[in-house]
PDB file of C-alpha atoms in Angstrom:
ATOM      1  CA  ILE A   1      -4.461 -65.851  -0.343  1.00 50.00           C
ATOM      2  CA  LEU A   2      -3.118 -62.328  -0.680  1.00 62.00           C
ATOM      3  CA  ASN A   3       0.518 -62.325  -1.843  1.00 86.00           C
ATOM      4  CA  VAL A   4       2.798 -59.847  -0.103  1.00 92.00           C
ATOM      5  CA  GLU A   5       6.419 -59.836  -1.215  1.00 94.00           C
ATOM      6  CA  GLN A   6       9.421 -58.133   0.342  1.00 96.00           C
ATOM      7  CA  SER A   7      12.839 -57.515  -1.124  1.00 96.00           C
ATOM      8  CA  PRO A   8      15.623 -57.966  -0.521  1.00 96.00           C
ATOM      9  CA  GLN A   9      15.406 -60.930   1.841  1.00 94.00           C
ATOM     10  CA  SER A  10      18.493 -59.717   3.707  1.00 95.00           C
ATOM     11  CA  LEU A  11      20.769 -56.725   3.605  1.00 95.00           C
ATOM     12  CA  HIS A  12      24.170 -55.917   5.127  1.00 97.00           C
ATOM     13  CA  VAL A  13      25.144 -52.240   5.353  1.00 97.00           C
ATOM     14  CA  GLN A  14      27.840 -50.197   7.074  1.00 97.00           C
ATOM     15  CA  GLU A  15      27.003 -47.857   9.909  1.00 97.00           C
ATOM     16  CA  GLY A  16      26.085 -44.474   8.432  1.00 97.00           C
ATOM     17  CA  ASP A  17      24.786 -45.863   5.135  1.00 97.00           C
ATOM     18  CA  SER A  18      21.244 -45.051   4.114  1.00 97.00           C
ATOM     19  CA  THR A  19      19.163 -47.934   2.880  1.00 96.00           C
ATOM     20  CA  ASN A  20      15.719 -48.825   1.627  1.00 95.00           C
ATOM     21  CA  PHE A  21      13.636 -51.909   1.021  1.00 94.00           C
ATOM     22  CA  THR A  22      10.452 -52.734  -0.797  1.00 97.00           C
ATOM     23  CA  CYS A  23       7.097 -54.288  -0.009  1.00 97.00           C
ATOM     24  CA  SER A  24       4.756 -55.169  -2.868  1.00 96.00           C
ATOM     25  CA  PHE A  25       1.137 -56.193  -2.476  1.00 93.00           C
ATOM     26  CA  PRO A  26      -1.955 -56.666  -4.669  1.00 88.00           C
ATOM     27  CA  SER A  27      -3.582 -53.261  -5.075  1.00 88.00           C
ATOM     28  CA  SER A  28      -7.212 -54.404  -5.476  1.00 85.00           C
ATOM     29  CA  ASN A  29      -9.387 -54.125  -2.337  1.00 83.00           C
ATOM     30  CA  PHE A  30      -6.485 -52.550  -0.455  1.00 86.00           C
ATOM     31  CA  TYR A  31      -7.252 -51.218   3.030  1.00 86.00           C
ATOM     32  CA  ALA A  32      -4.022 -50.695   4.963  1.00 89.00           C
ATOM     33  CA  LEU A  33      -0.302 -51.364   4.845  1.00 93.00           C
ATOM     34  CA  HIS A  34       1.667 -52.001   8.021  1.00 93.00           C
ATOM     35  CA  TRP A  35       5.394 -51.920   8.729  1.00 96.00           C
ATOM     36  CA  TYR A  36       6.781 -53.728  11.782  1.00 96.00           C
ATOM     37  CA  ARG A  37      10.272 -53.858  13.226  1.00 96.00           C
ATOM     38  CA  TRP A  38      11.236 -57.185  14.799  1.00 94.00           C
ATOM     39  CA  GLU A  39      14.415 -57.359  16.837  1.00 92.00           C
ATOM     40  CA  THR A  40      15.799 -60.740  17.837  1.00 86.00           C
ATOM     41  CA  ALA A  41      14.268 -62.068  21.078  1.00 83.00           C
ATOM     42  CA  LYS A  42      11.664 -59.275  21.181  1.00 88.00           C
ATOM     43  CA  SER A  43       8.066 -58.815  19.986  1.00 91.00           C
ATOM     44  CA  PRO A  44       7.409 -57.250  16.583  1.00 92.00           C
ATOM     45  CA  GLU A  45       6.850 -53.541  17.103  1.00 93.00           C
ATOM     46  CA  ALA A  46       4.554 -51.461  14.889  1.00 92.00           C
ATOM     47  CA  LEU A  47       6.357 -48.721  12.958  1.00 95.00           C
ATOM     48  CA  PHE A  48       3.734 -47.354  10.586  1.00 94.00           C
ATOM     49  CA  VAL A  49       0.198 -47.950   9.387  1.00 92.00           C
ATOM     50  CA  MET A  50      -0.660 -46.303   6.081  1.00 93.00           C
ATOM     51  CA  THR A  51      -3.939 -46.256   4.233  1.00 90.00           C
ATOM     52  CA  LEU A  52      -3.922 -43.452   1.635  1.00 91.00           C
ATOM     53  CA  ASN A  53      -2.168 -43.432  -1.720  1.00 93.00           C
ATOM     54  CA  GLY A  54       0.817 -41.096  -1.510  1.00 94.00           C
ATOM     55  CA  ASP A  55       1.008 -41.371   2.296  1.00 93.00           C
ATOM     56  CA  GLU A  56       4.430 -40.696   3.769  1.00 96.00           C
ATOM     57  CA  LYS A  57       5.194 -41.393   7.399  1.00 96.00           C
ATOM     58  CA  LYS A  58       8.333 -40.646   9.390  1.00 97.00           C
ATOM     59  CA  LYS A  59       9.677 -41.722  12.777  1.00 95.00           C
ATOM     60  CA  GLY A  60      13.157 -40.394  13.496  1.00 96.00           C
ATOM     61  CA  ARG A  61      15.515 -41.700  10.800  1.00 97.00           C
ATOM     62  CA  ILE A  62      12.956 -44.142   9.429  1.00 97.00           C
ATOM     63  CA  SER A  63      10.336 -43.190   6.858  1.00 98.00           C
ATOM     64  CA  ALA A  64       7.894 -45.006   4.597  1.00 98.00           C
ATOM     65  CA  THR A  65       5.936 -44.227   1.456  1.00 98.00           C
ATOM     66  CA  LEU A  66       2.866 -45.869  -0.012  1.00 97.00           C
ATOM     67  CA  ASN A  67       1.627 -46.295  -3.585  1.00 97.00           C
ATOM     68  CA  THR A  68      -1.711 -48.101  -3.517  1.00 94.00           C
ATOM     69  CA  LYS A  69      -2.342 -47.799  -7.268  1.00 94.00           C
ATOM     70  CA  GLU A  70       0.737 -49.821  -8.190  1.00 94.00           C
ATOM     71  CA  GLY A  71       0.851 -51.828  -4.968  1.00 95.00           C
ATOM     72  CA  TYR A  72       4.165 -51.017  -3.302  1.00 96.00           C
ATOM     73  CA  SER A  73       5.631 -49.378  -0.232  1.00 97.00           C
ATOM     74  CA  TYR A  74       9.215 -48.358   0.478  1.00 98.00           C
ATOM     75  CA  LEU A  75      10.854 -48.205   3.882  1.00 98.00           C
ATOM     76  CA  TYR A  76      13.883 -45.896   4.156  1.00 98.00           C
ATOM     77  CA  ILE A  77      16.473 -45.737   6.912  1.00 98.00           C
ATOM     78  CA  LYS A  78      18.755 -42.711   6.876  1.00 97.00           C
ATOM     79  CA  GLY A  79      22.223 -43.069   8.400  1.00 97.00           C
ATOM     80  CA  SER A  80      21.816 -46.677   9.603  1.00 97.00           C
ATOM     81  CA  GLN A  81      23.001 -47.494  13.116  1.00 97.00           C
ATOM     82  CA  PRO A  82      23.825 -50.925  14.597  1.00 96.00           C
ATOM     83  CA  GLU A  83      20.652 -50.694  16.711  1.00 96.00           C
ATOM     84  CA  ASP A  84      18.621 -50.614  13.474  1.00 97.00           C
ATOM     85  CA  SER A  85      19.600 -54.255  12.914  1.00 97.00           C
ATOM     86  CA  ALA A  86      16.321 -56.173  12.870  1.00 96.00           C
ATOM     87  CA  THR A  87      13.860 -57.864  10.567  1.00 95.00           C
ATOM     88  CA  TYR A  88      11.440 -55.429   8.958  1.00 97.00           C
ATOM     89  CA  LEU A  89       8.035 -56.915   8.170  1.00 96.00           C
ATOM     90  CA  CYS A  90       5.313 -55.469   6.044  1.00 95.00           C
ATOM     91  CA  ALA A  91       1.713 -56.656   6.076  1.00 93.00           C
ATOM     92  CA  SER A  92      -1.357 -55.785   4.066  1.00 91.00           C
ATOM     93  CA  THR A  93      -5.032 -55.737   5.003  1.00 86.00           C
ATOM     94  CA  LEU A  94      -7.862 -56.027   2.505  1.00 79.00           C
ATOM     95  CA  ILE A  95     -10.996 -53.910   2.686  1.00 73.00           C
ATOM     96  CA  ASP A  96     -13.201 -56.987   2.964  1.00 66.00           C
ATOM     97  CA  ASN A  97     -11.111 -58.861   5.534  1.00 60.00           C
ATOM     98  CA  ALA A  98     -13.023 -60.162   8.475  1.00 55.00           C
ATOM     99  CA  GLY A  99     -11.207 -59.457  11.709  1.00 52.00           C
ATOM    100  CA  ASN A 100      -8.724 -57.192   9.945  1.00 64.00           C
ATOM    101  CA  MET A 101      -6.426 -60.072   9.156  1.00 78.00           C
ATOM    102  CA  LEU A 102      -2.898 -59.098   8.237  1.00 86.00           C
ATOM    103  CA  THR A 103      -1.080 -60.917   5.454  1.00 88.00           C
ATOM    104  CA  PHE A 104       2.657 -60.685   5.998  1.00 91.00           C
ATOM    105  CA  GLY A 105       5.563 -60.632   3.622  1.00 93.00           C
ATOM    106  CA  GLY A 106       8.651 -62.727   4.357  1.00 92.00           C
ATOM    107  CA  GLY A 107      10.533 -59.798   5.886  1.00 94.00           C
ATOM    108  CA  THR A 108      13.818 -58.055   5.145  1.00 96.00           C
ATOM    109  CA  ARG A 109      16.607 -58.837   7.593  1.00 95.00           C
ATOM    110  CA  LEU A 110      18.861 -55.809   8.021  1.00 97.00           C
ATOM    111  CA  MET A 111      22.299 -56.090   9.579  1.00 97.00           C
ATOM    112  CA  VAL A 112      24.222 -52.864  10.237  1.00 97.00           C
ATOM    113  CA  LYS A 113      27.975 -53.273  10.807  1.00 96.00           C
ATOM    114  CA  PRO A 114      29.703 -50.779  13.095  1.00 94.00           C
TER     115      PRO A 114
ATOM    116  CA  ASP B   1       2.261 -52.763  32.384  1.00 58.00           C
ATOM    117  CA  GLY B   2      -0.206 -53.475  29.597  1.00 65.00           C
ATOM    118  CA  GLY B   3       0.810 -56.108  27.122  1.00 92.00           C
ATOM    119  CA  ILE B   4       0.676 -59.616  25.774  1.00 95.00           C
ATOM    120  CA  THR B   5       2.392 -62.519  27.466  1.00 95.00           C
ATOM    121  CA  GLN B   6       3.168 -65.902  25.996  1.00 95.00           C
ATOM    122  CA  SER B   7       4.521 -68.784  27.952  1.00 88.00           C
ATOM    123  CA  PRO B   8       6.737 -70.629  27.923  1.00 90.00           C
ATOM    124  CA  LYS B   9       9.420 -69.082  25.708  1.00 91.00           C
ATOM    125  CA  TYR B  10      10.741 -72.517  24.681  1.00 94.00           C
ATOM    126  CA  LEU B  11       8.747 -75.741  24.638  1.00 93.00           C
ATOM    127  CA  PHE B  12       9.875 -79.253  23.816  1.00 93.00           C
ATOM    128  CA  ARG B  13       7.521 -82.146  23.134  1.00 91.00           C
ATOM    129  CA  LYS B  14       7.649 -85.664  21.820  1.00 90.00           C
ATOM    130  CA  GLU B  15       5.920 -86.472  18.557  1.00 90.00           C
ATOM    131  CA  GLY B  16       2.340 -87.649  19.058  1.00 89.00           C
ATOM    132  CA  GLN B  17       1.642 -85.453  22.075  1.00 91.00           C
ATOM    133  CA  ASN B  18      -0.748 -82.521  22.078  1.00 93.00           C
ATOM    134  CA  VAL B  19       0.677 -79.309  23.488  1.00 94.00           C
ATOM    135  CA  THR B  20      -1.035 -76.049  24.498  1.00 95.00           C
ATOM    136  CA  LEU B  21       0.592 -72.630  24.092  1.00 96.00           C
ATOM    137  CA  SER B  22      -0.595 -69.859  26.355  1.00 96.00           C
ATOM    138  CA  CYS B  23      -1.458 -66.290  25.306  1.00 97.00           C
ATOM    139  CA  GLU B  24      -2.775 -63.683  27.726  1.00 97.00           C
ATOM    140  CA  GLN B  25      -3.420 -59.971  27.197  1.00 97.00           C
ATOM    141  CA  ASN B  26      -4.408 -57.203  29.595  1.00 95.00           C
ATOM    142  CA  LEU B  27      -5.006 -54.567  26.920  1.00 94.00           C
ATOM    143  CA  ASN B  28      -8.785 -55.120  26.988  1.00 93.00           C
ATOM    144  CA  HIS B  29      -8.596 -55.999  23.298  1.00 92.00           C
ATOM    145  CA  ASP B  30     -11.513 -57.787  21.669  1.00 91.00           C
ATOM    146  CA  ALA B  31      -9.592 -59.523  18.879  1.00 91.00           C
ATOM    147  CA  MET B  32      -6.765 -62.041  19.231  1.00 93.00           C
ATOM    148  CA  TYR B  33      -4.672 -63.916  16.683  1.00 93.00           C
ATOM    149  CA  TRP B  34      -2.209 -66.800  16.386  1.00 96.00           C
ATOM    150  CA  TYR B  35       0.568 -66.806  13.799  1.00 95.00           C
ATOM    151  CA  ARG B  36       3.247 -69.290  12.914  1.00 95.00           C
ATOM    152  CA  GLN B  37       6.691 -68.460  11.530  1.00 92.00           C
ATOM    153  CA  ASP B  38       8.977 -70.882   9.733  1.00 90.00           C
ATOM    154  CA  PRO B  39      12.546 -70.036   8.650  1.00 82.00           C
ATOM    155  CA  GLY B  40      12.594 -67.801   5.574  1.00 76.00           C
ATOM    156  CA  GLN B  41       8.825 -67.342   5.577  1.00 81.00           C
ATOM    157  CA  GLY B  42       6.472 -64.611   6.690  1.00 84.00           C
ATOM    158  CA  LEU B  43       4.020 -64.934   9.548  1.00 91.00           C
ATOM    159  CA  ARG B  44       1.052 -67.114   8.613  1.00 92.00           C
ATOM    160  CA  LEU B  45      -2.312 -66.852  10.353  1.00 91.00           C
ATOM    161  CA  ILE B  46      -3.498 -69.990  12.166  1.00 95.00           C
ATOM    162  CA  TYR B  47      -6.666 -68.836  13.971  1.00 95.00           C
ATOM    163  CA  TYR B  48      -8.239 -65.581  15.063  1.00 92.00           C
ATOM    164  CA  SER B  49     -11.001 -64.549  17.413  1.00 92.00           C
ATOM    165  CA  GLN B  50     -12.973 -61.306  17.231  1.00 89.00           C
ATOM    166  CA  ILE B  51     -14.957 -61.764  20.453  1.00 90.00           C
ATOM    167  CA  VAL B  52     -15.253 -64.160  23.367  1.00 94.00           C
ATOM    168  CA  ASN B  53     -16.645 -67.594  22.487  1.00 95.00           C
ATOM    169  CA  ASP B  54     -16.059 -67.050  18.772  1.00 93.00           C
ATOM    170  CA  PHE B  55     -13.079 -67.910  16.581  1.00 94.00           C
ATOM    171  CA  GLN B  56     -12.327 -68.448  12.900  1.00 91.00           C
ATOM    172  CA  LYS B  57      -9.777 -70.483  10.969  1.00 93.00           C
ATOM    173  CA  GLY B  58      -6.913 -68.659   9.325  1.00 90.00           C
ATOM    174  CA  ASP B  59      -4.823 -69.834   6.392  1.00 88.00           C
ATOM    175  CA  ILE B  60      -3.177 -72.833   8.084  1.00 94.00           C
ATOM    176  CA  ALA B  61      -5.605 -74.067  10.772  1.00 95.00           C
ATOM    177  CA  GLU B  62      -5.250 -77.802  10.113  1.00 95.00           C
ATOM    178  CA  GLY B  63      -3.815 -79.642  13.115  1.00 95.00           C
ATOM    179  CA  TYR B  64      -4.510 -76.769  15.513  1.00 97.00           C
ATOM    180  CA  SER B  65      -7.365 -75.884  17.862  1.00 97.00           C
ATOM    181  CA  VAL B  66      -8.170 -72.821  19.968  1.00 97.00           C
ATOM    182  CA  SER B  67     -10.638 -71.643  22.576  1.00 97.00           C
ATOM    183  CA  ARG B  68     -11.737 -68.182  23.679  1.00 97.00           C
ATOM    184  CA  GLU B  69     -13.578 -68.568  26.947  1.00 97.00           C
ATOM    185  CA  LYS B  70     -12.252 -65.309  28.394  1.00 96.00           C
ATOM    186  CA  LYS B  71     -11.461 -61.995  26.719  1.00 96.00           C
ATOM    187  CA  GLU B  72      -7.900 -62.027  28.088  1.00 97.00           C
ATOM    188  CA  SER B  73      -6.929 -65.526  27.017  1.00 97.00           C
ATOM    189  CA  PHE B  74      -6.580 -67.310  23.654  1.00 98.00           C
ATOM    190  CA  PRO B  75      -4.724 -70.631  24.097  1.00 97.00           C
ATOM    191  CA  LEU B  76      -3.556 -72.583  21.048  1.00 97.00           C
ATOM    192  CA  THR B  77      -3.364 -76.373  21.081  1.00 96.00           C
ATOM    193  CA  VAL B  78      -0.998 -78.009  18.627  1.00 95.00           C
ATOM    194  CA  THR B  79      -2.417 -81.473  18.102  1.00 93.00           C
ATOM    195  CA  SER B  80      -0.679 -84.652  17.006  1.00 88.00           C
ATOM    196  CA  ALA B  81      -2.427 -84.192  13.631  1.00 86.00           C
ATOM    197  CA  GLN B  82      -0.195 -81.205  12.822  1.00 88.00           C
ATOM    198  CA  LYS B  83       2.429 -82.682  10.498  1.00 88.00           C
ATOM    199  CA  ASN B  84       5.210 -80.120  11.034  1.00 90.00           C
ATOM    200  CA  PRO B  85       4.635 -78.567  14.465  1.00 92.00           C
ATOM    201  CA  THR B  86       8.191 -77.348  15.077  1.00 94.00           C
ATOM    202  CA  ALA B  87       8.030 -73.591  14.550  1.00 94.00           C
ATOM    203  CA  PHE B  88       7.935 -70.198  16.234  1.00 94.00           C
ATOM    204  CA  TYR B  89       4.433 -69.184  17.366  1.00 96.00           C
ATOM    205  CA  LEU B  90       3.349 -65.571  17.859  1.00 96.00           C
ATOM    206  CA  CYS B  91       0.163 -64.345  19.484  1.00 96.00           C
ATOM    207  CA  ALA B  92      -1.275 -60.886  18.782  1.00 94.00           C
ATOM    208  CA  SER B  93      -4.261 -58.780  19.753  1.00 93.00           C
ATOM    209  CA  SER B  94      -6.061 -55.723  18.452  1.00 90.00           C
ATOM    210  CA  ALA B  95      -8.790 -53.486  19.816  1.00 86.00           C
ATOM    211  CA  GLY B  96     -11.266 -54.962  17.372  1.00 73.00           C
ATOM    212  CA  VAL B  97     -12.668 -54.803  13.899  1.00 60.00           C
ATOM    213  CA  SER B  98     -12.530 -51.003  13.855  1.00 57.00           C
ATOM    214  CA  SER B  99      -8.871 -50.928  14.836  1.00 60.00           C
ATOM    215  CA  TYR B 100      -6.368 -52.549  12.528  1.00 69.00           C
ATOM    216  CA  GLU B 101      -3.162 -52.225  14.527  1.00 83.00           C
ATOM    217  CA  GLN B 102      -2.022 -55.507  16.073  1.00 89.00           C
ATOM    218  CA  TYR B 103       0.196 -55.850  19.131  1.00 92.00           C
ATOM    219  CA  PHE B 104       2.390 -58.917  19.468  1.00 94.00           C
ATOM    220  CA  GLY B 105       3.605 -61.114  22.281  1.00 95.00           C
ATOM    221  CA  PRO B 106       7.235 -62.325  22.530  1.00 93.00           C
ATOM    222  CA  GLY B 107       6.494 -65.734  20.999  1.00 95.00           C
ATOM    223  CA  THR B 108       6.992 -69.391  21.891  1.00 95.00           C
ATOM    224  CA  ARG B 109       9.460 -71.622  20.089  1.00 95.00           C
ATOM    225  CA  LEU B 110       8.059 -75.161  19.932  1.00 95.00           C
ATOM    226  CA  THR B 111      10.325 -78.086  19.108  1.00 94.00           C
ATOM    227  CA  VAL B 112       8.779 -81.508  18.538  1.00 92.00           C
ATOM    228  CA  THR B 113      11.081 -84.513  18.257  1.00 90.00           C
TER     229      THR B 113
END
């Protein structure tokens, strides 16, 4: 089983703070790295899919980077807002996965205090 | 609206009973997936199906069964053989092997007492 790890497990920040969290994954046979945002009582929502080493993606105040050689991805949130409070999941796909199975990390639960 | 629906949102069952969780999608996606989440853990894959009438075991298939008789539907049965069935269950779909982005339903929380 592919081991995907996320840190920290949870994070409390003040509104306006910038923050980042980490996803690490085995780098051999890497195919794609996914970030999802999961708000309470809603479905996980895809944020980014990255495949190339050095990829950087941005959506509003949220951005992500990918290092496939060393097996990590960072998710950054600039100027956190209370509506950013959610669990952020990362998942990795291997190049030889049948059905493009995602292997998920345990998630980082972000709470932004107004 | 295109999407994935799971029903019911909350389900309660007595130990020893089988229970079936519904998952329907109208996205015309070929592939569908079932995941389980336990507190403090990531999503773990139970079963997946790439096309109608075909499905494969995921990492934690023991005590579960599925069927894929129609493209739109992928029901999951939690059998009495599943030792710890109380969990949150998420269904997902993707366009197929060539598309790796998965779309999720809202989930069903199953409590077995």
